[in-house]
Coordinates of C-alpha atoms and ligand atoms in Angstrom, one line a residue:
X857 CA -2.3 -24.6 2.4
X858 CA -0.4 -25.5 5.3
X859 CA 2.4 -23.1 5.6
X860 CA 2.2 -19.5 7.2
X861 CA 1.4 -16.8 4.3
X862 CA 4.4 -14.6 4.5
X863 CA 3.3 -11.1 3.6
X864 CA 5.7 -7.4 3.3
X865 CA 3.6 -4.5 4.1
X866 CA 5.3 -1.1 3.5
X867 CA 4.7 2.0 5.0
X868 CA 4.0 -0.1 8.1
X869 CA 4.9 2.8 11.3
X870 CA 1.7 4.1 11.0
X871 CA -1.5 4.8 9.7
X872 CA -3.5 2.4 6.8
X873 CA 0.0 0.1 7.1
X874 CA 0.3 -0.1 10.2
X875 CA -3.6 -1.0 10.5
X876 CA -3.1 -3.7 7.4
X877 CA -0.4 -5.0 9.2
X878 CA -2.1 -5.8 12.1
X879 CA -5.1 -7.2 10.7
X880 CA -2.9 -9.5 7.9
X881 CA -1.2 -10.3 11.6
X882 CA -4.5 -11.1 13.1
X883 CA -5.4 -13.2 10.1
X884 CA -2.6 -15.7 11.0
X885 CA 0.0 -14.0 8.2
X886 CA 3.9 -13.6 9.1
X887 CA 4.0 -9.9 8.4
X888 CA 6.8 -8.2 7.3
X889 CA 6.5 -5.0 8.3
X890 CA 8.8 -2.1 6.4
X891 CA 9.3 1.7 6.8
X892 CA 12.1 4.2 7.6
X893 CA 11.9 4.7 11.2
X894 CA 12.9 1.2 13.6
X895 CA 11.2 2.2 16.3
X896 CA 7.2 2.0 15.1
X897 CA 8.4 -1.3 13.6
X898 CA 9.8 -2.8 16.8
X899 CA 6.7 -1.7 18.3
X900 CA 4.3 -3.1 16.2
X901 CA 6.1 -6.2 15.7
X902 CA 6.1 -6.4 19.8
X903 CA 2.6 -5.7 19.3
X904 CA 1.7 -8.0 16.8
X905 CA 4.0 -10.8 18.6
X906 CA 2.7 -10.0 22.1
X907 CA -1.3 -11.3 20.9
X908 CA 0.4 -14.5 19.6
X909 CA 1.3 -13.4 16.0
X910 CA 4.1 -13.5 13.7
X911 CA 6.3 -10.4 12.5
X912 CA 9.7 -9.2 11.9
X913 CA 10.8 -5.9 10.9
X914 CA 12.4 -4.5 8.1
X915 CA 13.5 -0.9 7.9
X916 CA 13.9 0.3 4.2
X917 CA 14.1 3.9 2.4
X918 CA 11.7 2.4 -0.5
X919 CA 13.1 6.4 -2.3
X920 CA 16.3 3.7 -3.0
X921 CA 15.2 2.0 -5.7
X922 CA 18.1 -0.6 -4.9
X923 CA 17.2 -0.9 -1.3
X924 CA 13.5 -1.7 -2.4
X925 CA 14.8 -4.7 -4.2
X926 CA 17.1 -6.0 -1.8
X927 CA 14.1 -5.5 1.0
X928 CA 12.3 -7.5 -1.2
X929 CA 15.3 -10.5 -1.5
X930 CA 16.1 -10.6 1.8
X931 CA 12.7 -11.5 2.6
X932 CA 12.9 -14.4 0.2
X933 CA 15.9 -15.8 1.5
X934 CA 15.5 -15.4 5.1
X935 CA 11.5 -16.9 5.3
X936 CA 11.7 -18.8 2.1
X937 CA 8.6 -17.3 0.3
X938 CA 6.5 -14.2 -0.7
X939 CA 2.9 -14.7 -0.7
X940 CA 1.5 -11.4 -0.2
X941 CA 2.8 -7.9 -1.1
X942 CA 0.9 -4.6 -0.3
X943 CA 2.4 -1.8 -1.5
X944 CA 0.9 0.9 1.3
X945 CA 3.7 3.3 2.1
X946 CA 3.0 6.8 0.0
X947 CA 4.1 10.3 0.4
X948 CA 2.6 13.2 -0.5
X949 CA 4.3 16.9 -1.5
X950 CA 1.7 18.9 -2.9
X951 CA 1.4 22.3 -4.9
X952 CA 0.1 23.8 -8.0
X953 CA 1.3 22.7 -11.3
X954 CA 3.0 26.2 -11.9
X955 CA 4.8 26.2 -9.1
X956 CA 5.8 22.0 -8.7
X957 CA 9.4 21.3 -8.7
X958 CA 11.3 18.8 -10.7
X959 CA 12.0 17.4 -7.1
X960 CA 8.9 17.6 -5.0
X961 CA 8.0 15.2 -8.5
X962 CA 10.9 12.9 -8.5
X963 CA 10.1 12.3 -4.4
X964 CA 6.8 11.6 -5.1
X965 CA 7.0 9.4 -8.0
X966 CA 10.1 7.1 -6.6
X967 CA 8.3 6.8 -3.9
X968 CA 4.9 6.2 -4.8
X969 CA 5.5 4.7 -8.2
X970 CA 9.1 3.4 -9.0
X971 CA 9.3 1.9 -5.7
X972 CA 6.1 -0.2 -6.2
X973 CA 7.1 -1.4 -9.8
X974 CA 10.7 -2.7 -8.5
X975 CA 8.9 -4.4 -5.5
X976 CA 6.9 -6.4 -7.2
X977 CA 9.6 -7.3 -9.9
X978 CA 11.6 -8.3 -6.8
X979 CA 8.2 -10.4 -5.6
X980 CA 7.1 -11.6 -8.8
X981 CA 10.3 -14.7 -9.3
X982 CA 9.4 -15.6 -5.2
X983 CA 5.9 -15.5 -6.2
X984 CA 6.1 -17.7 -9.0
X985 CA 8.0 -20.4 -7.2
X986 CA 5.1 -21.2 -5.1
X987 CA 2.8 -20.8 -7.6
X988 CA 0.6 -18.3 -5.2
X989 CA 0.7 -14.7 -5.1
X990 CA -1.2 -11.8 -3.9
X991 CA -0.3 -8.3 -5.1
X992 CA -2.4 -5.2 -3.9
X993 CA -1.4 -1.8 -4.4
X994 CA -2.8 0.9 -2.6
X995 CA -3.4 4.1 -4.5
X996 CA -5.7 6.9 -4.1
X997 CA -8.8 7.9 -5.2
X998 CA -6.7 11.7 -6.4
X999 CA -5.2 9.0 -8.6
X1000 CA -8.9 7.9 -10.2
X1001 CA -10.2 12.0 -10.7
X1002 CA -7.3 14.0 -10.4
X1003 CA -7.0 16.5 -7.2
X1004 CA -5.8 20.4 -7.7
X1005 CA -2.5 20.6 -6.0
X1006 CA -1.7 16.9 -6.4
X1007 CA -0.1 16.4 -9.9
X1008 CA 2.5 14.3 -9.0
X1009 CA 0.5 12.3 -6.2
X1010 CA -2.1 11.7 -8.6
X1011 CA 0.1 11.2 -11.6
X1012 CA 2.0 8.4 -9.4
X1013 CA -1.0 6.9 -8.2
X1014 CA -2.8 6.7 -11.4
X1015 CA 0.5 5.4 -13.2
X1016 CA -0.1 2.2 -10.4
X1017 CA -3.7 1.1 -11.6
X1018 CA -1.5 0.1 -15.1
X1019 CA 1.0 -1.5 -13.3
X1020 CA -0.9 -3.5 -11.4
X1021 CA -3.3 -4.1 -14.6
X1022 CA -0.2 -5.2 -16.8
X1023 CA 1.7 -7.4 -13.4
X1024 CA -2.3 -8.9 -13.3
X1025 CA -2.3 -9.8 -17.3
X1026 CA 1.6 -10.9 -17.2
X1027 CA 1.3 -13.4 -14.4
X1028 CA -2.3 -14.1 -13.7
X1029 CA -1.7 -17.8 -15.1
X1030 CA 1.1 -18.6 -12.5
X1031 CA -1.5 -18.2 -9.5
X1032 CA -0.6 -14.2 -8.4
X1033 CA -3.5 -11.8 -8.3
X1034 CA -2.4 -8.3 -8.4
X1035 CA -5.2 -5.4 -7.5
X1036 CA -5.6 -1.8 -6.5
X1037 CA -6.8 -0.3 -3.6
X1038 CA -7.8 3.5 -3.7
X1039 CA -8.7 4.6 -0.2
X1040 CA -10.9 8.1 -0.1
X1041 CA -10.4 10.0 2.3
X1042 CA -9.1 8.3 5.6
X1043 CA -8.3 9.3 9.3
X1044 CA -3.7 9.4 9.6
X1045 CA -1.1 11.7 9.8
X1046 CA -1.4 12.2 6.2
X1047 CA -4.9 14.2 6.5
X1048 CA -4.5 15.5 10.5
X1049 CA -4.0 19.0 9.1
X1050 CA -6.6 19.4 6.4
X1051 CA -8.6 22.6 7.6
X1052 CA -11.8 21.4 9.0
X1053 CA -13.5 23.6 6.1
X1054 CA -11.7 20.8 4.0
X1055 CA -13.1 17.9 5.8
X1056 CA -16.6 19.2 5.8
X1057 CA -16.2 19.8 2.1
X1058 CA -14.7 16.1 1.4
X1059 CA -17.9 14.8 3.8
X1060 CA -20.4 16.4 1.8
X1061 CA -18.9 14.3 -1.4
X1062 CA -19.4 11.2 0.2
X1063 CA -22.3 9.0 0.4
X1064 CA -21.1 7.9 4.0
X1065 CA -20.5 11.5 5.2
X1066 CA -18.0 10.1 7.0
X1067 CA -14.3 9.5 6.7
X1068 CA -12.4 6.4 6.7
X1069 CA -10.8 4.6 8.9
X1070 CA -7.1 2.7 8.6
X1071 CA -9.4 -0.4 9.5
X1072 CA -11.5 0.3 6.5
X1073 CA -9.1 0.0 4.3
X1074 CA -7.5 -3.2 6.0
X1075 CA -10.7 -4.9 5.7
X1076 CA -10.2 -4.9 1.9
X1077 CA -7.1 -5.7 1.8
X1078 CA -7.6 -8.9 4.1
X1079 CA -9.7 -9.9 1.1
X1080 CA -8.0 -9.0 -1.8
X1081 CA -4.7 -11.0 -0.1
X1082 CA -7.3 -13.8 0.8
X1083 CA -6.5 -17.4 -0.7
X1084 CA -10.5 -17.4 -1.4
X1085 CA -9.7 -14.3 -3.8
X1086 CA -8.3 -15.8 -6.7
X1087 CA -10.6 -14.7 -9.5
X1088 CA -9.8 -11.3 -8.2
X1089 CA -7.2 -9.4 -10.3
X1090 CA -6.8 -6.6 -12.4
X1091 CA -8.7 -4.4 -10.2
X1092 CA -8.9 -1.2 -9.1
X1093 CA -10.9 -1.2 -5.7
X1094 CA -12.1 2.4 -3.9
X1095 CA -12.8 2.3 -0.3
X1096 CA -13.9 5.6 -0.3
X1097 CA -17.1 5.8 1.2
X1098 CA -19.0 6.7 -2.1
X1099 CA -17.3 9.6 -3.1
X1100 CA -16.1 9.0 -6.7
X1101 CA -18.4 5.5 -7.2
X1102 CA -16.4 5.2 -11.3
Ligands
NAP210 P1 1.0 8.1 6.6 O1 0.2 8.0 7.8 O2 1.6 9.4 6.2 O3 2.1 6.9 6.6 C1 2.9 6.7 5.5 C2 3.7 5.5 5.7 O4 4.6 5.3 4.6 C3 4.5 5.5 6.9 O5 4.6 4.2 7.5 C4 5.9 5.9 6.4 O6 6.9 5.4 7.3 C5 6.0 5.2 5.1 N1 6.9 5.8 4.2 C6 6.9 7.0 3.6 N2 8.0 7.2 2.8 C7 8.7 6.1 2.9 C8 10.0 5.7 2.4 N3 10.7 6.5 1.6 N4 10.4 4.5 2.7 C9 9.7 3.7 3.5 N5 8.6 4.0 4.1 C10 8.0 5.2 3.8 O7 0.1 7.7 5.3 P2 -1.4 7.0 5.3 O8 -2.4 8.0 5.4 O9 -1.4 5.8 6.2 O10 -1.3 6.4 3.8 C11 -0.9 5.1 3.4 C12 -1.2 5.0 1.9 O11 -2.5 5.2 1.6 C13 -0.3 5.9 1.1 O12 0.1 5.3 -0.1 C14 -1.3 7.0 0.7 O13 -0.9 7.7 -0.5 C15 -2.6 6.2 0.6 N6 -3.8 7.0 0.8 C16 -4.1 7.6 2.0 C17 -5.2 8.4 2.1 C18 -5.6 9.1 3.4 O14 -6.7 9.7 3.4 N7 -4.9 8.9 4.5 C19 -6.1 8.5 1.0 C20 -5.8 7.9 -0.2 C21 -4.6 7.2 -0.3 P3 8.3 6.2 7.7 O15 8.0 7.6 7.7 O16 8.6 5.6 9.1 O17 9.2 5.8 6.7

């Protein structure tokens, strides 16, 4: 392996992708780094640039399922190769089952679900070319025991541990891994407003009594995106501090 891994992150601006990002930067990966808003992605690719790295940015609404795959292309034909896709950016718009709209589902699935399967569609042809491909989708572990409040976040994340399963069966022999990664609970915007009654309750569950960090989850990813971590596929992976251990 000579050439620079090219990798797309999504849902880069902040939080566990902006973290991956930075740590696929750090290990010597051209990241691609994709979200809504420019300005977190100039940022981080100034960031990532500034230490000596290599990034470019690439604002997408991953909600347009057409916009997801012409991300995806564009990549390809402007650096030539996909090596590593992660699948990070998520959205969340909970309520109780009785009460969930057909929209607060149809956001979260796109986004969460039919987003990721187009993606890697989009990847797997790139992928295949060069014979080498690293998949990892990050999920959640609401997705691996259910969460009150969180049908269509859970459904959505759950519906990714068969995608990446099936993507992991269908193209394992042409070099690409593809693997899940369900974070527990982590420090981002995502869980600054859980009541602190909440957080104390989610601590208690886990064998770390702690919460996670972006960087936790990062650190998994690095692997599971590795060269070295070939015989890894078909995986579902929680970083989660010991709180659901299934
Ligand atoms: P976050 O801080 O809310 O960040 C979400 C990221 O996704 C942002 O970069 C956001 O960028 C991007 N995004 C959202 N909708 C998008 C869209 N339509 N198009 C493009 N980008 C979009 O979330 P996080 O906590 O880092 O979570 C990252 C992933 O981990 C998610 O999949 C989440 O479900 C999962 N997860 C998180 C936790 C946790 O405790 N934090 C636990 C389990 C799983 P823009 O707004 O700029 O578009």
């Amino acid at each position: 392996m000579t050439d620079t891994r090219i990798a797309i992150v999504t849902g880069a601006s902040r939080g566990i992708g902006r973290a991956i990002a930075l740590r696929l930067a750090r290990d010597g990966r051209h990241v691609v780094c994709v979200a809504r808003s420019q300005g977190p992605l100039d940022e981080l690719v100034a960031e990532i640039t500034s230490a000596g790295g290599r990034a470019t940015a690439k604002p997408c609404d991953l909600a347009d399922a057409g916009a997801v795959a012409a991300m995806v292309e564009s990549v390809a034909s402007e650096l030539g190769r996909i090596d590593i896709l992660v699948n990070n950016a998520g959205i969340t718009r909970d309520n109780l089952i009785l009460r969930m709209s057909d929209d607060e589902w149809d956001d979260v699935v796109n986004t969460n679900l039919k987003a990721v399967f187009v993606a890697c569609r989009a990847a797997a042809r790139p992928m295949m070319k060069g014979k080498f491909g690293r998949i990892v989708n990050i999920a959640s572990t609401s997705g691996l025991v259910g969460n009150a409040g969180q049908a269509n976040y859970a459904a959505a994340k759950s519906g990714l541990t068969g995608l990446t399963k099936t993507i992991a069966r269908e193209l394992g022999g042409k070099g690409i891994t593809a693997n899940v990664i369900a974070p527990g609970f982590v420090q981002t915007d995502m869980t600054k407003d859980l009541p602190q009654q909440v957080i104390d309750g989610v601590k208690a569950m886990m064998a770390v009594r702690q919460l996670g960090t972006p960087e936790d989850i990062a650190a998994a990813v690095a692997y599971a995106t590795s060269d070295e971590a070939g015989f890894l596929t078909g995986q579902t992976i929680a970083v989660d501090g010991g709180m659901t251990m299934c």
